[in-house]
CSV table of C-alpha atoms and ligand atoms in Angstrom, one decimal:
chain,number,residue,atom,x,y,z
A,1,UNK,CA,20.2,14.6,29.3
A,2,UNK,CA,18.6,12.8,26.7
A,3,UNK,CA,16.4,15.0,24.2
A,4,UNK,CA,13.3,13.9,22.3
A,5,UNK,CA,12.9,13.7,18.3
A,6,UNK,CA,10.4,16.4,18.9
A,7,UNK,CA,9.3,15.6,15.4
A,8,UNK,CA,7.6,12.7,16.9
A,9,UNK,CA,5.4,15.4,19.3
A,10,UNK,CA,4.3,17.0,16.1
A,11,UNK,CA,2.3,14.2,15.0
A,12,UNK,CA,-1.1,14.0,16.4
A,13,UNK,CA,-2.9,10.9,17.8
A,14,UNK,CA,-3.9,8.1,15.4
A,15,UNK,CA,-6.8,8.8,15.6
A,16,UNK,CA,-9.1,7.4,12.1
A,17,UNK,CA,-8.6,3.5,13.4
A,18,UNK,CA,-9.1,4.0,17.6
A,19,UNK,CA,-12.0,6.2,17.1
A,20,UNK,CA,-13.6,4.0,14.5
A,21,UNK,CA,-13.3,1.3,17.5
A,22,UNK,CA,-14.3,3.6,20.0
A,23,UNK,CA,-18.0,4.1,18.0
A,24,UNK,CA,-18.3,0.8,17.4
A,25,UNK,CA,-17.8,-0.4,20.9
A,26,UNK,CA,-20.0,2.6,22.0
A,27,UNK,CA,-23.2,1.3,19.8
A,28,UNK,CA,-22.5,-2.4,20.8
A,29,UNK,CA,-22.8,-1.7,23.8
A,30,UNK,CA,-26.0,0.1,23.5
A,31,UNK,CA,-27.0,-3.0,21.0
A,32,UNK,CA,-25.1,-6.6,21.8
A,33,UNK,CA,-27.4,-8.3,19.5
A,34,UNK,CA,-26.4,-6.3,16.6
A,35,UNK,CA,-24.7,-8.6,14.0
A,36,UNK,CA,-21.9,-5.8,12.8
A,37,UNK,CA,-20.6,-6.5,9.2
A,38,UNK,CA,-16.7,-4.6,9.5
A,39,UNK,CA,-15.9,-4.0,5.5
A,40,UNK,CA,-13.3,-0.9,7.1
A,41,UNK,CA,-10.4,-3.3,7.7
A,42,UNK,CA,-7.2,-3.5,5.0
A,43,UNK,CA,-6.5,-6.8,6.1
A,44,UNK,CA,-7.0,-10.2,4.6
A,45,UNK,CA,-8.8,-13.0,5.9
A,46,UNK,CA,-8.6,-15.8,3.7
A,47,UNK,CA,-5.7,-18.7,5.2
A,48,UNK,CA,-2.6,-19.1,3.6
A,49,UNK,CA,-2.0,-20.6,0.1
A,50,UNK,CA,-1.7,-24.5,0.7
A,51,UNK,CA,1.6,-24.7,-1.1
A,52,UNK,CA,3.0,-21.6,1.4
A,53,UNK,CA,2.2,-23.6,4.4
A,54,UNK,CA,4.0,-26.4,2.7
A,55,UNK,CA,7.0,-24.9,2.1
A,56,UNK,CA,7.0,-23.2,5.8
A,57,UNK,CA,6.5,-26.7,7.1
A,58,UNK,CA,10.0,-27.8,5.2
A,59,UNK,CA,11.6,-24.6,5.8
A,60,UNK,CA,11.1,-25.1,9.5
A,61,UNK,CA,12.2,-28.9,9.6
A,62,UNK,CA,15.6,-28.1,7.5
A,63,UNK,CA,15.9,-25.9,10.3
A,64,UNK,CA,16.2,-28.7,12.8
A,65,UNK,CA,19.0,-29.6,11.2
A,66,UNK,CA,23.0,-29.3,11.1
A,67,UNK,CA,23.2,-29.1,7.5
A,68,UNK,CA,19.8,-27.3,7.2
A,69,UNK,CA,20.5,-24.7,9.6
A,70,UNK,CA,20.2,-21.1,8.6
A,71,UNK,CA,21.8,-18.1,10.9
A,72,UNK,CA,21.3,-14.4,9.7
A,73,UNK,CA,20.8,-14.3,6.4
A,74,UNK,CA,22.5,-11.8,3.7
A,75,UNK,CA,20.9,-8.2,4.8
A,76,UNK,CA,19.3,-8.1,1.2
A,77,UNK,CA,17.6,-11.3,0.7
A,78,UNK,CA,18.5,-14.9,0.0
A,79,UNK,CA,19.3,-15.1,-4.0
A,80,UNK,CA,16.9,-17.7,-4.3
A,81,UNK,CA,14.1,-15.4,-3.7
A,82,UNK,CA,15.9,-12.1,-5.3
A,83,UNK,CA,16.1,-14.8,-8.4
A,84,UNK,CA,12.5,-15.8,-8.3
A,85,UNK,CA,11.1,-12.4,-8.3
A,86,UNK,CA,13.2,-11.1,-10.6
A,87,UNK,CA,12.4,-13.9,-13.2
A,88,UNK,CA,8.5,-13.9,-12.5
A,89,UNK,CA,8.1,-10.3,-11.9
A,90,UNK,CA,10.3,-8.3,-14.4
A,91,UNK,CA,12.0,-10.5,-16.5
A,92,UNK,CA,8.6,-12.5,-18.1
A,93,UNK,CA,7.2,-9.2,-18.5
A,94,UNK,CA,10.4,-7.7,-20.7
A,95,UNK,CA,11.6,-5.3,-17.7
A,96,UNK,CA,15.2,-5.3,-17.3
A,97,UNK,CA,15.8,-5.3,-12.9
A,98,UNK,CA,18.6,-7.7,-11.7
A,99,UNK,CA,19.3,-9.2,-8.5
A,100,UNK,CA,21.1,-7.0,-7.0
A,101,UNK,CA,18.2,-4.3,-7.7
A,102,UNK,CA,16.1,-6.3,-5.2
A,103,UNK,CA,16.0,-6.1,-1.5
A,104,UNK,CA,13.8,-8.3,0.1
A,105,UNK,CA,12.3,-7.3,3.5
A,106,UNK,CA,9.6,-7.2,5.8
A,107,UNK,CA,7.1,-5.6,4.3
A,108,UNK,CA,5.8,-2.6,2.4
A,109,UNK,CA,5.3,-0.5,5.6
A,110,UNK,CA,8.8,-0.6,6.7
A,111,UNK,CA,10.2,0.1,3.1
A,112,UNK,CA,8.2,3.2,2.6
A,113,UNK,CA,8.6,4.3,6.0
A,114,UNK,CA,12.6,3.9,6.1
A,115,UNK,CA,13.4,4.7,2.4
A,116,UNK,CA,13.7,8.5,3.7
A,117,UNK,CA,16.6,7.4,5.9
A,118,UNK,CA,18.9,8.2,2.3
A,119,UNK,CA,16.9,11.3,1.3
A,120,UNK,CA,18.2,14.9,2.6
A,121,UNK,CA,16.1,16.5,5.0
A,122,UNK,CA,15.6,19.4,2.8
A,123,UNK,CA,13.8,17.6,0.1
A,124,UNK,CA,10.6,18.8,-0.7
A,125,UNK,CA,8.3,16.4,-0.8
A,126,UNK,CA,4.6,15.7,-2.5
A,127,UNK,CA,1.9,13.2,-1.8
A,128,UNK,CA,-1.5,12.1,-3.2
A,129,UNK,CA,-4.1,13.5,-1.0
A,130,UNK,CA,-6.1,10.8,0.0
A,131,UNK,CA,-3.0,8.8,1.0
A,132,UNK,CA,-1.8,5.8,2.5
A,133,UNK,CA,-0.2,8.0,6.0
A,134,UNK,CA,2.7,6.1,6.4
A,135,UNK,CA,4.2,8.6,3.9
A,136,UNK,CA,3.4,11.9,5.5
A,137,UNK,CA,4.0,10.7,8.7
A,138,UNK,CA,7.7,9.3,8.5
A,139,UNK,CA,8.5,12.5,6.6
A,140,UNK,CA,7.0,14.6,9.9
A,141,UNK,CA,8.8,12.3,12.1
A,142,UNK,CA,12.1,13.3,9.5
A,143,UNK,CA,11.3,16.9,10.1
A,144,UNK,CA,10.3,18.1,6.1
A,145,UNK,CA,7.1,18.0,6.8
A,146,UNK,CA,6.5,21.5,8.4
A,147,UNK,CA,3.7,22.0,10.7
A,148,UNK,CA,0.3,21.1,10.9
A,149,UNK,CA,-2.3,23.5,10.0
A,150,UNK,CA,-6.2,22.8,8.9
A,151,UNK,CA,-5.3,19.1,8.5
A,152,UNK,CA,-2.2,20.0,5.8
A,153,UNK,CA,1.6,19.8,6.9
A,154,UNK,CA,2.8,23.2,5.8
A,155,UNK,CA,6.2,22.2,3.9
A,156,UNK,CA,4.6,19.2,2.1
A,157,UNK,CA,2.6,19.3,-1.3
A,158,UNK,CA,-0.3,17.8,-1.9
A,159,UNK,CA,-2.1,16.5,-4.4
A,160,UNK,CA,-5.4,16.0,-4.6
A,161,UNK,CA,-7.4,13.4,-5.8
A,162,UNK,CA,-11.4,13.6,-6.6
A,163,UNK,CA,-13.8,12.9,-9.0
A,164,UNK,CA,-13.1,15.7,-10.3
A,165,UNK,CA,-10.0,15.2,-12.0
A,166,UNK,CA,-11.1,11.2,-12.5
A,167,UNK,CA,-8.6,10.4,-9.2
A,168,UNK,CA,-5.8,11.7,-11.5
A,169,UNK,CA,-3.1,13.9,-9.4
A,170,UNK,CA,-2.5,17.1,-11.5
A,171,UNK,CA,1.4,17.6,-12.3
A,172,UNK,CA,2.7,19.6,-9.1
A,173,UNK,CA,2.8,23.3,-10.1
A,174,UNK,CA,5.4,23.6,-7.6
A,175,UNK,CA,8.9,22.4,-6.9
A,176,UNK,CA,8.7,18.7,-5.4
A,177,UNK,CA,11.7,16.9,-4.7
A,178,UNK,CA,10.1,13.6,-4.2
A,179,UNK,CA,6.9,12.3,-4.6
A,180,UNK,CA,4.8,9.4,-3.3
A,181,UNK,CA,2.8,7.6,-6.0
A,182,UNK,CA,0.7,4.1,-5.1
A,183,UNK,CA,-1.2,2.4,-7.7
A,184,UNK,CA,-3.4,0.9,-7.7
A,185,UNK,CA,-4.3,3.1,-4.6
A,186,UNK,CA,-5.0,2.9,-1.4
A,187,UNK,CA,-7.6,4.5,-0.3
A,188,UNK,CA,-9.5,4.9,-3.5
A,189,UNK,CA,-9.2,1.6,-5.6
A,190,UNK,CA,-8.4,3.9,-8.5
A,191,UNK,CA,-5.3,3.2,-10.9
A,192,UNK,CA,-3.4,5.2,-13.6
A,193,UNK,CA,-3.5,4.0,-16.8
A,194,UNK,CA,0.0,3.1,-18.8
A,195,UNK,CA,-0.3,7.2,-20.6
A,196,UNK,CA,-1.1,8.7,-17.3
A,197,UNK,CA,1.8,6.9,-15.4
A,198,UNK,CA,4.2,7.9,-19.1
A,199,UNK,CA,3.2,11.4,-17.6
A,200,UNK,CA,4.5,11.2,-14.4
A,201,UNK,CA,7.8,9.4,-15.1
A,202,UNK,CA,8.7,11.9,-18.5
A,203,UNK,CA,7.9,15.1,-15.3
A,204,UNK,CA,9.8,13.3,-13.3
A,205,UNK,CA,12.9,13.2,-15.5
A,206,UNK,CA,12.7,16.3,-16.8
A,207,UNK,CA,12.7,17.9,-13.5
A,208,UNK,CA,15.0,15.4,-11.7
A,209,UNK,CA,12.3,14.5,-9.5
A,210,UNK,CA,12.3,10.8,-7.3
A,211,UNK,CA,9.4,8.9,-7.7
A,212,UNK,CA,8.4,6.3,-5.1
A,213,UNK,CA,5.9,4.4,-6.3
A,214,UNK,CA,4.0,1.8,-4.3
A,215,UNK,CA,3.1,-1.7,-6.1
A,216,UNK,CA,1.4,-3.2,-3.1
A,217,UNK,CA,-1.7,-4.0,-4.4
A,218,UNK,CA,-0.4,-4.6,-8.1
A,219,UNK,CA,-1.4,-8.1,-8.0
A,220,UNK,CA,-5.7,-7.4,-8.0
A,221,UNK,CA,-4.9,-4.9,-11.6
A,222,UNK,CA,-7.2,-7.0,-14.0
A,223,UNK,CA,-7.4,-4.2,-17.3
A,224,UNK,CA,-4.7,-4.3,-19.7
A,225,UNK,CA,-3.6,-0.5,-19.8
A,226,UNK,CA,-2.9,-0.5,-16.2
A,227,UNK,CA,0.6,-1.2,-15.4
A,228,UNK,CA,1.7,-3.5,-12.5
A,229,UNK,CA,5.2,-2.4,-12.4
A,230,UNK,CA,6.3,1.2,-13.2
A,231,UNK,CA,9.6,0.4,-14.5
A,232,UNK,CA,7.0,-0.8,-17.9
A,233,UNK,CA,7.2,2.8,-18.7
A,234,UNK,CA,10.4,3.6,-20.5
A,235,UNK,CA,13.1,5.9,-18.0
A,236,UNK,CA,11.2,5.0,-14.5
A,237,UNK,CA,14.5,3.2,-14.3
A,238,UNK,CA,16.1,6.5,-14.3
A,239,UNK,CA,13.5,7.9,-11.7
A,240,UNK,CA,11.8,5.7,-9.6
A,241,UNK,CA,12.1,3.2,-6.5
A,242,UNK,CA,9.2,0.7,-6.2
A,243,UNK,CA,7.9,-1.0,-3.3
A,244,UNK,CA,6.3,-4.5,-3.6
A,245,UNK,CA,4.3,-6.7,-0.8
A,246,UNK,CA,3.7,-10.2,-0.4
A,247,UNK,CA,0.7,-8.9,1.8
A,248,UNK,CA,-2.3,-8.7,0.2
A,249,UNK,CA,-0.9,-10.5,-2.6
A,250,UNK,CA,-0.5,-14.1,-0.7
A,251,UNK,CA,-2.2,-13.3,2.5
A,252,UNK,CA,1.1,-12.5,4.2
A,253,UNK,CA,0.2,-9.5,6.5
A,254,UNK,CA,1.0,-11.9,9.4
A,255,UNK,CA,4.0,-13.7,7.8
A,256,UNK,CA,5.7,-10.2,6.7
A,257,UNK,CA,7.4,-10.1,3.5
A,258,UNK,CA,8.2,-7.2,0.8
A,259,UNK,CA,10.6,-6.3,-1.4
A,260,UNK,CA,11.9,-3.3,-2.4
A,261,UNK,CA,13.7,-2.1,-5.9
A,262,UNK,CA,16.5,0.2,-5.9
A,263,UNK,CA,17.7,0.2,-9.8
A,264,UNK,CA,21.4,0.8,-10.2
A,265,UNK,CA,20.6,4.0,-12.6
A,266,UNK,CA,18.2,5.9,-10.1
A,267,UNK,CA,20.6,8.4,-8.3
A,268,UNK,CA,20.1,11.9,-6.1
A,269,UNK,CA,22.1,14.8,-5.7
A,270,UNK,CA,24.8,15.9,-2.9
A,271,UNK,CA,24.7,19.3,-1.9
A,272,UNK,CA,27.7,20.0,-4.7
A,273,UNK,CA,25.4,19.1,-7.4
A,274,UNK,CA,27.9,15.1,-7.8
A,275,UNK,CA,25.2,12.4,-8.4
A,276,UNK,CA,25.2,9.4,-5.6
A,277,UNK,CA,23.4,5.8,-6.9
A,278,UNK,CA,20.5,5.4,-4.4
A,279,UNK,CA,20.9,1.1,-4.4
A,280,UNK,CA,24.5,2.2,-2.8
A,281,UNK,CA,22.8,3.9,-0.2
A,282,UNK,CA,19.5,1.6,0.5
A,283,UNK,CA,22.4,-0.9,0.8
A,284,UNK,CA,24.3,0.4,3.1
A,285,UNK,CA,20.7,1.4,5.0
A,286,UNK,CA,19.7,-2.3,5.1
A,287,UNK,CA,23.2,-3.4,6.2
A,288,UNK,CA,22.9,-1.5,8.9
A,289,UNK,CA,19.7,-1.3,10.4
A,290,UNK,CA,17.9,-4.1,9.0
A,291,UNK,CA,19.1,-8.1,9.8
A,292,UNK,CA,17.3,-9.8,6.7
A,293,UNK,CA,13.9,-11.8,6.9
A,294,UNK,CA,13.6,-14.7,8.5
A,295,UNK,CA,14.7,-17.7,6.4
A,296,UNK,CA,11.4,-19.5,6.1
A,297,UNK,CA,9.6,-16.4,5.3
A,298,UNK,CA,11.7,-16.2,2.5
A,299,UNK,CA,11.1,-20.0,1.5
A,300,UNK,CA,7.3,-19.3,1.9
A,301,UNK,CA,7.6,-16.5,-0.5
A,302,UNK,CA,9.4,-18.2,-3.0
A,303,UNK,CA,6.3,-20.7,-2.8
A,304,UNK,CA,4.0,-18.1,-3.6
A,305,UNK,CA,5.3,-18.4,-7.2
A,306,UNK,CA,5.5,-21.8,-7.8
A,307,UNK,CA,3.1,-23.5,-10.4
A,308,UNK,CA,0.7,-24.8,-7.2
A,309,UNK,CA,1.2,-21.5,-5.7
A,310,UNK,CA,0.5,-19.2,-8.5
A,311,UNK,CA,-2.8,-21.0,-8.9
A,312,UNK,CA,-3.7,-20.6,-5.1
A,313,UNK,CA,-2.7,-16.7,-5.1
A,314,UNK,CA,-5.0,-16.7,-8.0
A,315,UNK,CA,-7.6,-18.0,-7.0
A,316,UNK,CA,-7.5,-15.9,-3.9
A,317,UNK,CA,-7.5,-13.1,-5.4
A,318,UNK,CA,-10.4,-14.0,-7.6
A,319,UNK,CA,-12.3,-14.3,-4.5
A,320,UNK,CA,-11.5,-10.9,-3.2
A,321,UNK,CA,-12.4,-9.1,-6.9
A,322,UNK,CA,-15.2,-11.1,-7.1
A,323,UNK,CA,-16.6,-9.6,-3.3
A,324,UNK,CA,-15.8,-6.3,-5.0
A,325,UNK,CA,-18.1,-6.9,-7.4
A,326,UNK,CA,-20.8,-7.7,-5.9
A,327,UNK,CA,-20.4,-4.6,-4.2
A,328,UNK,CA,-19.8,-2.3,-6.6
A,329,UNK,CA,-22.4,-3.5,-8.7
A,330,UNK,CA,-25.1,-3.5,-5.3
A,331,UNK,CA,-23.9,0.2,-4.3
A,332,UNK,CA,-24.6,1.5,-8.2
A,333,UNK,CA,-28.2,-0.3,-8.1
A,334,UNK,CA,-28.5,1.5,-4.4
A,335,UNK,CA,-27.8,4.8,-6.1
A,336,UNK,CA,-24.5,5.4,-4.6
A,337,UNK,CA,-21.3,6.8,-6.6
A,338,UNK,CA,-18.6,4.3,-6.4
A,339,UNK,CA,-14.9,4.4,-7.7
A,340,UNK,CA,-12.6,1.5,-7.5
A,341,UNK,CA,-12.8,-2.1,-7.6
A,342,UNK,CA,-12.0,-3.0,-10.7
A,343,UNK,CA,-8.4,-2.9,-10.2
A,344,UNK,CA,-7.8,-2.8,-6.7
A,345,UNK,CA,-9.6,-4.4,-3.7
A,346,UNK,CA,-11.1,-0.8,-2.5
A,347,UNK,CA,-14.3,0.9,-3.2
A,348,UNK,CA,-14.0,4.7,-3.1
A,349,UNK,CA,-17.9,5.9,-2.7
A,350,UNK,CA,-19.4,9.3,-2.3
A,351,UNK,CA,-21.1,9.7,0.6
A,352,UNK,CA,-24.6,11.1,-0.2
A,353,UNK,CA,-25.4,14.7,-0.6
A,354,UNK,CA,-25.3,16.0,3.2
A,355,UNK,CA,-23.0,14.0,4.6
A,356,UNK,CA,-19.4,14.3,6.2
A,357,UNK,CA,-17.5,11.4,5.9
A,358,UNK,CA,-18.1,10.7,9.7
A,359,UNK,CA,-21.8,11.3,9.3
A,360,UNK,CA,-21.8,8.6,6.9
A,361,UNK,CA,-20.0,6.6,9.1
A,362,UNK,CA,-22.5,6.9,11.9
A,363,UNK,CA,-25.5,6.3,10.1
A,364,UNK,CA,-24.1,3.3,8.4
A,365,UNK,CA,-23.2,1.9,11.7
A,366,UNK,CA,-26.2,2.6,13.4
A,367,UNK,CA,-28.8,2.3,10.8
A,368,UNK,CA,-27.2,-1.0,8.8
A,369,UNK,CA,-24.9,-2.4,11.1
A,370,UNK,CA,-21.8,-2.1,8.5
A,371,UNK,CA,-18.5,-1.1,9.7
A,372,UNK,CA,-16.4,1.2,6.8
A,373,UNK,CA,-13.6,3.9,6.6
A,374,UNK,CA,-14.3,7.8,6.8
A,375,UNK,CA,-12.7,9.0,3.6
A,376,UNK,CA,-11.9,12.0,5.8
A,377,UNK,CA,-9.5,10.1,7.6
A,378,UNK,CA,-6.8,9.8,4.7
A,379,UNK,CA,-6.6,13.3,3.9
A,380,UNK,CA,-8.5,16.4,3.7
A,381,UNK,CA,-9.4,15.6,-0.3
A,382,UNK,CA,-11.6,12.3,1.7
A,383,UNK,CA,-13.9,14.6,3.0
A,384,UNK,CA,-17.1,13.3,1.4
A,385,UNK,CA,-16.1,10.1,0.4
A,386,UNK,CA,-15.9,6.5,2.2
A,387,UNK,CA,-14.0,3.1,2.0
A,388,UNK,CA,-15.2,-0.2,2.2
A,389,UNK,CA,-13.0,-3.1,1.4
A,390,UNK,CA,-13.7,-6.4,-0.5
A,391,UNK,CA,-11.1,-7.8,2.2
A,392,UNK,CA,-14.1,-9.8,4.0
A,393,UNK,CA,-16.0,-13.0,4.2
A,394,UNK,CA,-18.1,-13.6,0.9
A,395,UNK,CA,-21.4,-14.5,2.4
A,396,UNK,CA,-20.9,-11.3,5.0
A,397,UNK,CA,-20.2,-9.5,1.9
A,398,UNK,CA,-23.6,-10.2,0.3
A,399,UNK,CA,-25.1,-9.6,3.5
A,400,UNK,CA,-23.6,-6.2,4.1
A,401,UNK,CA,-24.8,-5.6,-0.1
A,402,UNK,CA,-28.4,-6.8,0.5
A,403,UNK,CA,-28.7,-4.6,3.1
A,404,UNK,CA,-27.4,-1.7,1.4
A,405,UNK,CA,-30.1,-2.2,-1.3
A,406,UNK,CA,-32.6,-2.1,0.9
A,407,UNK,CA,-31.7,0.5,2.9
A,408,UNK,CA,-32.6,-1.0,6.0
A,409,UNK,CA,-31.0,-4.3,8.8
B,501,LIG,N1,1.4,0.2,1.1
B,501,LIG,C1,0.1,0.4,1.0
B,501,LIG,C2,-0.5,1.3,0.1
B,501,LIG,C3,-0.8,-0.3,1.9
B,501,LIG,O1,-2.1,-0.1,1.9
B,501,LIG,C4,-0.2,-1.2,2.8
B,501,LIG,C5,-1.0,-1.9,3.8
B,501,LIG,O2,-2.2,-1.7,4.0
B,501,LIG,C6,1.2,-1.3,2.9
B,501,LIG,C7,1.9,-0.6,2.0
B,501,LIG,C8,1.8,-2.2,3.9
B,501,LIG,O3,2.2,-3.4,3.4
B,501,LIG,P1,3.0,-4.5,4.2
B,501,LIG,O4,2.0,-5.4,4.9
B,501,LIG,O5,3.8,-5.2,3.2
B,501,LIG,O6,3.8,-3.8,5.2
């Protein structure tokens, strides 16, 4: 007889994206003329960089070829990727990561989702509350997570982020094994500056703590005190695992590429106290489970950071920040409190005195015909707060901001 993870029957139904659907489709319904402006979606929409396509296109002929041909790749990336990044990411910017520190994969989601594989089941573990939920629920499907009660899992720690303390988590006062950090964030645009982040990683040595820290959206940070990487804080080499994306950076959410780094001197304990080199184990992980990225995924990442590309990725990006600033600066003249956006291509706002996140929601959706992201969705701390994205078409943009200001279609 074949038994169930019954960790899996633990977690409840997604329920923040289908339900948002299940309104929207309920009010379009009632009104098919309505022209619905969706600014709740984490996905990109411009096309690929010109000089990614390009290097698909030859990727895919050398392909056709018997010299050209490519079967399965090495588990943890071609080295002419691992080389690239290394040189453009770390190395220009002073930080020591080598090759073999880098493993190349499909994307962000998976990483943070399977790096738990090589922790212990009884770690203790502590995430931002807002939060992206890929972390809370692959530690629930891992069984640490406890059970659910009044939206919290009972053995996790969490750490809330408001206005109140500026979207800073507060040091846990608690023992935390492991703790999930992403900045700049997702949900609430908000970053940590180069001091705040020192905080975390002199905690986290001191109390022999793993950081995983989520890069994904490093690539929007535009202020100078706000790191990109968090191995520019002296010892995160010591502490942390980071997880990169070529997602949002390059529009890749369709062609699927991350990376993750694993540096040689961040290690976890055995049960006898002997100290165990985490890249050893992510290693072995990949080897196993994972079969490498496709070849000319890898070539169209490489692209991403040549001299045509860089400019492309740039000015992609530029167009993103510059929808987020039209709407910051059109919810501030409508009165509203916004966060984020500056950094990060998420606006955080505070839905208006009254208002549940989901009330918000409605009204916005029924009133103005714009589509966003109960706060309340990402953890119990989002109650009272909403997200709208700068992920969307420029002229929709300034639509949805217009009619924000005027408060009515
Ligand atoms: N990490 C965060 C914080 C995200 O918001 C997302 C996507 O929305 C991801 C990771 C997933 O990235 P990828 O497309 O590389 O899987």
């Amino acid at each position: 007889m074949a038994l169930v993870n019954e960790n899996y029957l633990k977690l409840p139904e997604s329920y923040l994206f289908s339900e948002i659907a299940r309104r929207v489709k309920v009010y379009k319904e009632e009104h098919p003329e309505a022209n619905i402006i969706r600014m709740g979606i984490g996905d990109v929409t411009l096309p690929l960089p010109k000089a990614v396509i390009s290097a698909l296109h030859d990727a895919v002929e050398e392909m056709g070829t018997k010299e050209g041909f490519r079967g399965y790749g090495p588990e943890q990336g071609y080295e002419f990727l691992r080389k690239t990044i290394v040189e453009n990411e770390f190395k220009s910017k002073g930080i020591n990561i080598k090759e073999d520190e880098i493993f190349v994969s499909d994307g962000a989601k998976s990483d943070t989702g399977n790096i738990g594989d090589i922790l212990g089941k009884n770690n203790i573990i502590a995430v931002t509350d807002p939060v992206y939920p890929v972390y809370v629920d692959t530690n629930v499907m891992a069984g640490r997570a406890g059970e659910l009660v009044e939206g919290k899992w009972s053995e996790m720690v969490y750490l809330p982020c408001t206005k109140e303390n500026g979207f800073v988590p507060a040091l846990p006062q608690s023992k935390v094994d492991v703790v999930y950090l992403c900045y700049p964030n997702n949900p609430t645009g908000t970053t940590l500056t180069r001091e705040e982040m020192k905080v975390w990683v002199d905690w986290a040595l001191k109390n022999d703590v793993l950081i995983l820290f989520d890069a994904a959206y490093e690539a929007f940070i535009s202020e100078d005190d706000v790191p990109h990487s968090i191995y520019e804080i002296e010892g995160a080499d010591k502490c942390a695992i980071e997880f990169r994306s070529f997602s949002k950076t390059a529009g890749f959410t369709g062609l699927r590429c991350g990376y993750t780094v694993v540096p040689h001197a961040v290690t976890a304990k055995k049960e006898n106290g002997e100290r165990v080199e985490l890249n050893r184990l992510w290693n072995r992980r990949q080897c196993t489970k994972f079969n490498g990225t496709a070849y000319i995924i890898q070539r169209a990442a490489e692209a991403v950071y040549s001299d045509e590309g860089k400019a492309q990725v740039r000015e992609m990006l530029s167009y993103y920040m510059q929808n987020a600033k039209v709407m910051k600066a059109a919810l501030e003249e409508a009165g509203y409190e916004v966060f984020g956006g500056i950094n990060a291509p998420y606006l955080w706002m505070k839905t208006p005195a009254g208002y549940t996140s989901w009330e918000f929601f409605d009204k916005l959706l029924t009133e103005l015909n714009i589509v966003g992201t109960p706060g309340v969705g990402f953890g119990p701390s989002g109650e009272g707060y909403f997200r709208l994205t700068a992920f969307g078409d420029k002229d929709q943009t300034v639509e949805a901001m217009e009619r924000i200001k005027r408060g009515t279609l």
